[in-house]
Amino acid sequence: MKVTAVKDKLLANNKKIHWVPEHIQEGRFGKWLEGARDWNISRNRFWGCPIPVWQCSCGEQKCIGSLKELREASVGGNNFFVVRHGEAGQNKARTLNSNPKTVFHLTEEGKKQVQEAAKKLKGKKIDMIFCSHFPRAQETAQIISDAIGVKVTVDDRLREHDLGKFDGKELDSYLRSFADVEDRYYSKAHGGESFEELEKRVIEYINYLNRKYAGKNIVVVTHGDVVRAIARYFDRLSIEDTFKFKPGLAGVYEYKAGTLPIRDGQLDLHKPYIDEIELTCKKCGKAMKRITEVLDCWFESGSMPYAQLHYPFENKKEFEDNFPANFIAEGLDQTRGWFYTLHVLSTILFNKPAFKNVIVNGILLAANGEKLSKRKKNYPDPNELFEKFGVDSTRFFLYTSTAPMAEDVRFSEKHVEEIVKKFTLTLWNTYSFFVTYANIDGWKPQNDVSIDKRQAWTPANKLDKWILSELHVLVKEVTDSMDEYQLTKATRPLINFVDILSNWYVRRSRRRFWKSENDGDKNEAYRTLHTVLVTLSKLLAPFMPSVTETIFKNLTRQESVHMQEWPAADLSFIEKNLNKEIRTVRTIVSLALRIRGKKNIKVRQPLSKLILVLPAGIKKTMIESYRDVILEEINAKELAFEKDGRLATPVLTVDARKIGPRFGADTQTIIVASKQGDYAIQHDGTVKIPAKGTPAYTLQIDEVSIGYKGKEGFDVESELGMIVALDTVVTPELQDEGNVRDIVRSLQELRKKAGYDISDRIYVYVKASPELQRAVTKFAEFIAKETLAIEIQEGGNFEWDQEETIEVEGKQVEVGVRK
């Protein structure tokens, strides 16, 4: 193939394709097109698709483009004249007859029709006549026999289509019984013979005649559906076109069977069978043989869009309506393989690309960066991986990795395990939380709550407003990324959303679900979480089809999440200021918990004070409005505000790689000055560093990072100008409360072990040292509230459902629970 002749067209069509990642278009693929060479598509091997070119010893060549053309050009075979019987009694009555014992004869009109058909057959040098054993077919064959003087042979393989329970019924009732033409072709629900089975029977008979005789003119007298089956075989009709074909009464249809490659009664176009077919050379009259080569398999791969629909012989409209393809995806190596062959053939045939959008995947490597190897077995067994972590989590890891960005990925099952722990289980536990409490309260959605329309209710609770706002931000973000075929960009926000849904919304809303009264606030919490989970399952469905199907079907009782409309974002739900507020609060909490982690102070241990230094743009009044939330989250008693100079010293880190191109030899001077503290942070976030004899160096926000080092007596963490400090001194009073929280945690574990329902009221037993016992008495109300305890007992002769001895601050404490 002279690819070089169409190089300019190849390059022009490449510009019409949306490549992901974009750089492949002008880079790897574009460069390959620039250097395109002519393509030798023939291969000298046995296996493969035979090239359909026949050659004569005189040098004449012929390329065959269809089976019909091969039949007509091949040496040998027979000519078939297929005749449908004339009008019979059941035709006139529009009833069906597939039982030969129920006899219908030709009508007078039918006899006239057959006599006209016989005239068409005169002069055709008919050698033999075969007919069905049904009387109407035999009568038709006999009239033809009398007219042309050829003997009739009856064969029941040409019998009528067995219509089962529809025998004797009206034709229209039979046709109405099928859903579509595919159903009519494959179905045998009527208890008789499917059209597919009829076709197999008839074609085997035609091939039998073709093998037994050669060069004969053969009349076959049969029935309407049998004529259809023969027409489908010779003319390669689609199923739809087969049933559009209406064989006329006493209609005559001529077919040149020729010789086709047959193996075990079936058409086989491969070697060696195709090589047995000879053509006659029109130039010299000698036999033409097929050339020995087969096609390059990549030529076949590039032909896929046409071959799969048998275009142009059938499905012409379906092909033209769906070409070019909207989307394909394959590995980076296919820029010189499938992507290339599709593009070349499509450009040559249609002067257009074969696809509009393409995602180029990177290559999976072993954990150590080596290529995956069956010999080395340097990869986890996929079946074991799926059994252990699930197919959905494996799939989701690949989406969130850089693989859809044409980057190689070092694959380890640890990556999938991390997705399971941090995402899949978090999602499932959130769903499980909702189902558990909704079942306890008997809550059901009043209607199909969809985010595609503004709900008839507007949540009053700020948490509900916030999570719905974040949900619509998510819908927009995922949709926009999907529209651009950016799969990694589409999936990563889902991880963050599930995290804030579980670890902020649900955790902050738990008491709303726990309370006994079914008030408006509790109902709104259910409606909000239900809406979020249903919408989230739709967004996740393309990436985690199995998990989302389970969640969606259980929450909605609808057929399938994969049959739903894609969610549409409603911008009126999005409250940017509220989202920013909660994000700031969560940042404060995260920084404070980071300090606890570094000091090895568990969250159950109360602390006295949290101190904040706020950056420009964050108002103290806003933080004050979330005071109770912040203090509860970090388990501190007091919130205070300070200026940064009292708490910490700023530490400036300069990114040498970023400033190097701008400042050249001065880069080192800037770095030294920054380490010595010789700089000034400006209100706009830029940094000024003095310079000798020249204006000060100005560093942009993205060229530096500013951290803070706590002054003596303060443990600090910072982010984006926010400084958080904790007073980590634990007083005896705070220690007592922390110890009680440890006891509560143990009692909660015993509740789980005992298998209590979440709403069960219980008795608890706590026996400790005098100091701890005083703390238990002091915080008895807190213990009872957290554990749903009717009474806290220090002793008594009771049988406890679950009990154990734990250690709190080095001292043993006996705890137990019973109903």
mmCIF file of C-alpha atoms in Angstrom, residues 122-357:
data_model
loop_
_atom_site.group_PDB
_atom_site.id
_atom_site.type_symbol
_atom_site.label_atom_id
_atom_site.label_comp_id
_atom_site.label_asym_id
_atom_site.label_seq_id
_atom_site.Cartn_x
_atom_site.Cartn_y
_atom_site.Cartn_z
ATOM 1 C CA LYS A 122 -37.591 -23.209 -21.016
ATOM 2 C CA GLY A 123 -34.327 -22.690 -22.809
ATOM 3 C CA LYS A 124 -32.343 -22.877 -19.528
ATOM 4 C CA LYS A 125 -31.235 -26.441 -20.309
ATOM 5 C CA ILE A 126 -32.533 -27.762 -16.996
ATOM 6 C CA ASP A 127 -30.921 -31.073 -16.016
ATOM 7 C CA MET A 128 -32.924 -32.053 -12.927
ATOM 8 C CA ILE A 129 -35.784 -30.996 -10.660
ATOM 9 C CA PHE A 130 -35.933 -31.490 -6.867
ATOM 10 C CA CYS A 131 -38.975 -30.619 -4.780
ATOM 11 C CA SER A 132 -40.491 -30.686 -1.315
ATOM 12 C CA HIS A 133 -42.784 -33.581 -0.453
ATOM 13 C CA PHE A 134 -45.711 -31.242 0.349
ATOM 14 C CA PRO A 135 -48.510 -31.721 -2.249
ATOM 15 C CA ARG A 136 -48.517 -28.050 -3.360
ATOM 16 C CA ALA A 137 -44.771 -28.256 -4.090
ATOM 17 C CA GLN A 138 -45.071 -31.599 -5.910
ATOM 18 C CA GLU A 139 -47.926 -30.249 -8.038
ATOM 19 C CA THR A 140 -45.814 -27.191 -8.920
ATOM 20 C CA ALA A 141 -42.816 -29.379 -9.824
ATOM 21 C CA GLN A 142 -44.967 -31.641 -11.988
ATOM 22 C CA ILE A 143 -46.321 -28.736 -14.066
ATOM 23 C CA ILE A 144 -42.727 -27.594 -14.675
ATOM 24 C CA SER A 145 -41.677 -31.170 -15.442
ATOM 25 C CA ASP A 146 -44.446 -31.547 -18.012
ATOM 26 C CA ALA A 147 -43.400 -28.283 -19.660
ATOM 27 C CA ILE A 148 -39.655 -28.964 -19.948
ATOM 28 C CA GLY A 149 -39.543 -32.760 -19.913
ATOM 29 C CA VAL A 150 -37.325 -33.320 -16.873
ATOM 30 C CA LYS A 151 -37.940 -35.915 -14.144
ATOM 31 C CA VAL A 152 -38.866 -34.775 -10.595
ATOM 32 C CA THR A 153 -37.096 -36.038 -7.452
ATOM 33 C CA VAL A 154 -38.924 -35.507 -4.123
ATOM 34 C CA ASP A 155 -36.827 -34.758 -1.038
ATOM 35 C CA ASP A 156 -38.275 -33.862 2.374
ATOM 36 C CA ARG A 157 -35.189 -31.749 3.187
ATOM 37 C CA LEU A 158 -36.904 -29.080 1.093
ATOM 38 C CA ARG A 159 -40.013 -29.268 3.312
ATOM 39 C CA GLU A 160 -41.923 -26.303 4.686
ATOM 40 C CA HIS A 161 -40.754 -24.415 7.791
ATOM 41 C CA ASP A 162 -42.036 -26.322 10.868
ATOM 42 C CA LEU A 163 -44.187 -23.701 12.626
ATOM 43 C CA GLY A 164 -45.169 -25.791 15.644
ATOM 44 C CA LYS A 165 -48.250 -24.498 17.443
ATOM 45 C CA PHE A 166 -48.900 -21.927 14.697
ATOM 46 C CA ASP A 167 -49.705 -24.635 12.143
ATOM 47 C CA GLY A 168 -53.210 -23.866 10.892
ATOM 48 C CA LYS A 169 -53.205 -20.377 12.465
ATOM 49 C CA GLU A 170 -53.413 -17.019 10.720
ATOM 50 C CA LEU A 171 -50.185 -15.622 9.292
ATOM 51 C CA ASP A 172 -50.634 -12.290 11.097
ATOM 52 C CA SER A 173 -50.833 -13.932 14.538
ATOM 53 C CA TYR A 174 -47.554 -15.726 13.820
ATOM 54 C CA LEU A 175 -45.786 -12.519 12.780
ATOM 55 C CA ARG A 176 -47.084 -10.662 15.856
ATOM 56 C CA SER A 177 -45.541 -13.272 18.168
ATOM 57 C CA PHE A 178 -42.005 -11.986 17.554
ATOM 58 C CA ALA A 179 -40.447 -8.967 19.228
ATOM 59 C CA ASP A 180 -38.267 -8.146 16.217
ATOM 60 C CA VAL A 181 -36.504 -9.731 13.245
ATOM 61 C CA GLU A 182 -33.731 -11.123 15.466
ATOM 62 C CA ASP A 183 -36.369 -12.890 17.551
ATOM 63 C CA ARG A 184 -38.007 -14.234 14.397
ATOM 64 C CA TYR A 185 -34.652 -15.626 13.215
ATOM 65 C CA TYR A 186 -33.481 -17.295 16.432
ATOM 66 C CA SER A 187 -36.668 -18.084 18.353
ATOM 67 C CA LYS A 188 -38.291 -21.504 18.470
ATOM 68 C CA ALA A 189 -40.705 -20.564 21.246
ATOM 69 C CA HIS A 190 -43.574 -21.783 19.080
ATOM 70 C CA GLY A 191 -42.315 -25.348 19.584
ATOM 71 C CA GLY A 192 -41.337 -25.916 16.002
ATOM 72 C CA GLU A 193 -38.215 -25.054 14.034
ATOM 73 C CA SER A 194 -36.332 -21.743 14.318
ATOM 74 C CA PHE A 195 -35.462 -19.975 11.085
ATOM 75 C CA GLU A 196 -31.801 -20.500 11.973
ATOM 76 C CA GLU A 197 -32.401 -24.271 12.127
ATOM 77 C CA LEU A 198 -34.352 -24.182 8.860
ATOM 78 C CA GLU A 199 -31.490 -22.303 7.206
ATOM 79 C CA LYS A 200 -28.914 -24.859 8.371
ATOM 80 C CA ARG A 201 -31.052 -27.726 7.027
ATOM 81 C CA VAL A 202 -31.560 -26.090 3.627
ATOM 82 C CA ILE A 203 -27.963 -24.942 3.107
ATOM 83 C CA GLU A 204 -26.653 -28.397 3.967
ATOM 84 C CA TYR A 205 -28.938 -29.703 1.217
ATOM 85 C CA ILE A 206 -27.755 -27.109 -1.334
ATOM 86 C CA ASN A 207 -24.134 -27.957 -0.527
ATOM 87 C CA TYR A 208 -24.982 -31.652 -0.825
ATOM 88 C CA LEU A 209 -26.301 -31.077 -4.363
ATOM 89 C CA ASN A 210 -23.268 -28.946 -5.184
ATOM 90 C CA ARG A 211 -20.897 -31.692 -4.076
ATOM 91 C CA LYS A 212 -22.807 -34.467 -5.847
ATOM 92 C CA TYR A 213 -23.226 -32.692 -9.192
ATOM 93 C CA ALA A 214 -21.116 -30.271 -11.191
ATOM 94 C CA GLY A 215 -22.015 -27.934 -14.039
ATOM 95 C CA LYS A 216 -25.723 -28.790 -13.827
ATOM 96 C CA ASN A 217 -28.776 -26.553 -14.120
ATOM 97 C CA ILE A 218 -30.988 -27.558 -11.191
ATOM 98 C CA VAL A 219 -34.557 -26.512 -10.359
ATOM 99 C CA VAL A 220 -35.497 -26.556 -6.664
ATOM 100 C CA VAL A 221 -39.225 -26.272 -5.898
ATOM 101 C CA THR A 222 -39.972 -25.414 -2.304
ATOM 102 C CA HIS A 223 -41.678 -22.962 0.110
ATOM 103 C CA GLY A 224 -41.437 -19.263 0.970
ATOM 104 C CA ASP A 225 -39.171 -19.445 4.040
ATOM 105 C CA VAL A 226 -36.935 -22.004 2.323
ATOM 106 C CA VAL A 227 -36.550 -19.607 -0.617
ATOM 107 C CA ARG A 228 -35.645 -16.869 1.900
ATOM 108 C CA ALA A 229 -32.969 -19.080 3.467
ATOM 109 C CA ILE A 230 -31.440 -19.883 0.062
ATOM 110 C CA ALA A 231 -31.467 -16.186 -0.889
ATOM 111 C CA ARG A 232 -29.751 -15.294 2.391
ATOM 112 C CA TYR A 233 -27.050 -17.881 1.656
ATOM 113 C CA PHE A 234 -26.339 -16.869 -1.935
ATOM 114 C CA ASP A 235 -26.845 -13.101 -1.621
ATOM 115 C CA ARG A 236 -25.341 -12.845 1.907
ATOM 116 C CA LEU A 237 -28.423 -11.013 3.170
ATOM 117 C CA SER A 238 -28.610 -9.610 6.677
ATOM 118 C CA ILE A 239 -31.308 -10.990 8.962
ATOM 119 C CA GLU A 240 -33.327 -7.815 8.458
ATOM 120 C CA ASP A 241 -33.017 -7.937 4.665
ATOM 121 C CA THR A 242 -33.834 -11.657 4.669
ATOM 122 C CA PHE A 243 -37.285 -10.971 6.104
ATOM 123 C CA LYS A 244 -37.794 -7.917 3.923
ATOM 124 C CA PHE A 245 -37.411 -10.241 0.929
ATOM 125 C CA LYS A 246 -40.884 -11.484 -0.077
ATOM 126 C CA PRO A 247 -40.647 -14.497 -2.443
ATOM 127 C CA GLY A 248 -43.524 -14.329 -4.910
ATOM 128 C CA LEU A 249 -45.854 -17.259 -5.526
ATOM 129 C CA ALA A 250 -44.312 -19.299 -8.365
ATOM 130 C CA GLY A 251 -41.395 -16.838 -8.328
ATOM 131 C CA VAL A 252 -38.171 -18.013 -10.010
ATOM 132 C CA TYR A 253 -34.787 -17.007 -8.507
ATOM 133 C CA GLU A 254 -31.536 -17.885 -10.262
ATOM 134 C CA TYR A 255 -28.238 -18.397 -8.430
ATOM 135 C CA LYS A 256 -24.832 -19.445 -9.714
ATOM 136 C CA ALA A 257 -23.433 -21.624 -6.957
ATOM 137 C CA GLY A 258 -19.944 -21.872 -8.338
ATOM 138 C CA THR A 259 -17.430 -23.531 -6.027
ATOM 139 C CA LEU A 260 -16.835 -22.341 -2.468
ATOM 140 C CA PRO A 261 -14.300 -23.617 0.078
ATOM 141 C CA ILE A 262 -16.211 -26.006 2.324
ATOM 142 C CA ARG A 263 -14.910 -27.807 5.424
ATOM 143 C CA ASP A 264 -17.182 -30.210 7.292
ATOM 144 C CA GLY A 265 -20.177 -28.741 5.513
ATOM 145 C CA GLN A 266 -19.325 -25.166 6.528
ATOM 146 C CA LEU A 267 -17.861 -22.276 4.557
ATOM 147 C CA ASP A 268 -14.143 -21.861 5.387
ATOM 148 C CA LEU A 269 -12.184 -19.148 3.587
ATOM 149 C CA HIS A 270 -8.828 -20.088 5.123
ATOM 150 C CA LYS A 271 -5.961 -22.134 3.724
ATOM 151 C CA PRO A 272 -5.836 -24.823 2.434
ATOM 152 C CA TYR A 273 -9.530 -24.872 1.444
ATOM 153 C CA ILE A 274 -9.540 -21.520 -0.369
ATOM 154 C CA ASP A 275 -6.542 -22.670 -2.420
ATOM 155 C CA GLU A 276 -8.634 -25.452 -3.952
ATOM 156 C CA ILE A 277 -10.799 -22.867 -5.752
ATOM 157 C CA GLU A 278 -9.816 -22.105 -9.343
ATOM 158 C CA LEU A 279 -10.968 -19.317 -11.672
ATOM 159 C CA THR A 280 -10.879 -19.187 -15.458
ATOM 160 C CA CYS A 281 -8.542 -16.623 -16.961
ATOM 161 C CA LYS A 282 -10.472 -14.348 -19.328
ATOM 162 C CA LYS A 283 -7.274 -13.493 -21.175
ATOM 163 C CA CYS A 284 -6.004 -16.973 -22.072
ATOM 164 C CA GLY A 285 -8.671 -19.367 -20.779
ATOM 165 C CA LYS A 286 -6.330 -21.244 -18.435
ATOM 166 C CA ALA A 287 -6.896 -21.933 -14.732
ATOM 167 C CA MET A 288 -6.048 -19.168 -12.269
ATOM 168 C CA LYS A 289 -4.649 -20.117 -8.827
ATOM 169 C CA ARG A 290 -4.749 -18.045 -5.664
ATOM 170 C CA ILE A 291 -1.418 -16.446 -4.720
ATOM 171 C CA THR A 292 0.090 -18.093 -1.623
ATOM 172 C CA GLU A 293 0.405 -15.038 0.661
ATOM 173 C CA VAL A 294 -1.837 -14.072 3.562
ATOM 174 C CA LEU A 295 -2.587 -10.581 4.880
ATOM 175 C CA ASP A 296 -0.542 -8.852 7.568
ATOM 176 C CA CYS A 297 -2.686 -9.324 10.701
ATOM 177 C CA TRP A 298 -2.386 -5.572 11.370
ATOM 178 C CA PHE A 299 -4.216 -4.987 8.091
ATOM 179 C CA GLU A 300 -7.043 -7.066 9.523
ATOM 180 C CA SER A 301 -7.013 -5.085 12.790
ATOM 181 C CA GLY A 302 -7.282 -1.834 10.846
ATOM 182 C CA SER A 303 -10.255 -3.274 8.937
ATOM 183 C CA MET A 304 -12.171 -3.953 12.141
ATOM 184 C CA PRO A 305 -14.779 -1.149 11.788
ATOM 185 C CA TYR A 306 -15.902 -2.543 8.432
ATOM 186 C CA ALA A 307 -15.376 -6.261 9.014
ATOM 187 C CA GLN A 308 -17.402 -6.407 12.231
ATOM 188 C CA LEU A 309 -20.529 -5.196 10.396
ATOM 189 C CA HIS A 310 -19.778 -6.993 7.098
ATOM 190 C CA TYR A 311 -19.751 -3.614 5.391
ATOM 191 C CA PRO A 312 -20.470 -2.814 2.575
ATOM 192 C CA PHE A 313 -22.461 -5.997 1.949
ATOM 193 C CA GLU A 314 -24.887 -5.374 4.808
ATOM 194 C CA ASN A 315 -25.557 -3.017 7.752
ATOM 195 C CA LYS A 316 -24.717 -0.054 5.532
ATOM 196 C CA LYS A 317 -26.834 2.445 7.480
ATOM 197 C CA GLU A 318 -25.644 1.165 10.857
ATOM 198 C CA PHE A 319 -22.036 1.555 9.780
ATOM 199 C CA GLU A 320 -22.470 5.011 8.284
ATOM 200 C CA ASP A 321 -24.391 6.218 11.356
ATOM 201 C CA ASN A 322 -21.602 5.096 13.691
ATOM 202 C CA PHE A 323 -18.426 5.863 11.775
ATOM 203 C CA PRO A 324 -16.038 7.319 12.784
ATOM 204 C CA ALA A 325 -16.206 5.735 16.234
ATOM 205 C CA ASN A 326 -16.771 8.199 19.071
ATOM 206 C CA PHE A 327 -14.185 6.587 21.314
ATOM 207 C CA ILE A 328 -11.467 3.944 21.452
ATOM 208 C CA ALA A 329 -8.722 3.143 23.961
ATOM 209 C CA GLU A 330 -5.541 1.095 23.818
ATOM 210 C CA GLY A 331 -1.950 1.050 25.005
ATOM 211 C CA LEU A 332 0.809 3.478 24.096
ATOM 212 C CA ASP A 333 2.462 0.840 21.902
ATOM 213 C CA GLN A 334 -0.553 0.951 19.547
ATOM 214 C CA THR A 335 0.544 4.326 18.154
ATOM 215 C CA ARG A 336 2.533 2.158 15.736
ATOM 216 C CA GLY A 337 -0.053 -0.634 15.693
ATOM 217 C CA TRP A 338 -3.833 -0.486 15.844
ATOM 218 C CA PHE A 339 -4.174 3.317 16.020
ATOM 219 C CA TYR A 340 -1.967 3.571 12.946
ATOM 220 C CA THR A 341 -3.628 0.863 10.839
ATOM 221 C CA LEU A 342 -7.114 2.173 11.632
ATOM 222 C CA HIS A 343 -6.006 5.652 10.606
ATOM 223 C CA VAL A 344 -4.300 4.588 7.375
ATOM 224 C CA LEU A 345 -7.169 2.451 6.060
ATOM 225 C CA SER A 346 -9.836 4.980 7.036
ATOM 226 C CA THR A 347 -7.939 7.801 5.344
ATOM 227 C CA ILE A 348 -7.442 5.785 2.143
ATOM 228 C CA LEU A 349 -11.057 4.575 2.025
ATOM 229 C CA PHE A 350 -12.983 7.612 3.306
ATOM 230 C CA ASN A 351 -10.460 10.428 3.848
ATOM 231 C CA LYS A 352 -11.554 10.744 7.464
ATOM 232 C CA PRO A 353 -10.289 9.437 10.824
ATOM 233 C CA ALA A 354 -11.564 6.080 12.076
ATOM 234 C CA PHE A 355 -12.139 7.505 15.575
ATOM 235 C CA LYS A 356 -12.928 10.900 17.121
ATOM 236 C CA ASN A 357 -11.573 10.452 20.647
#
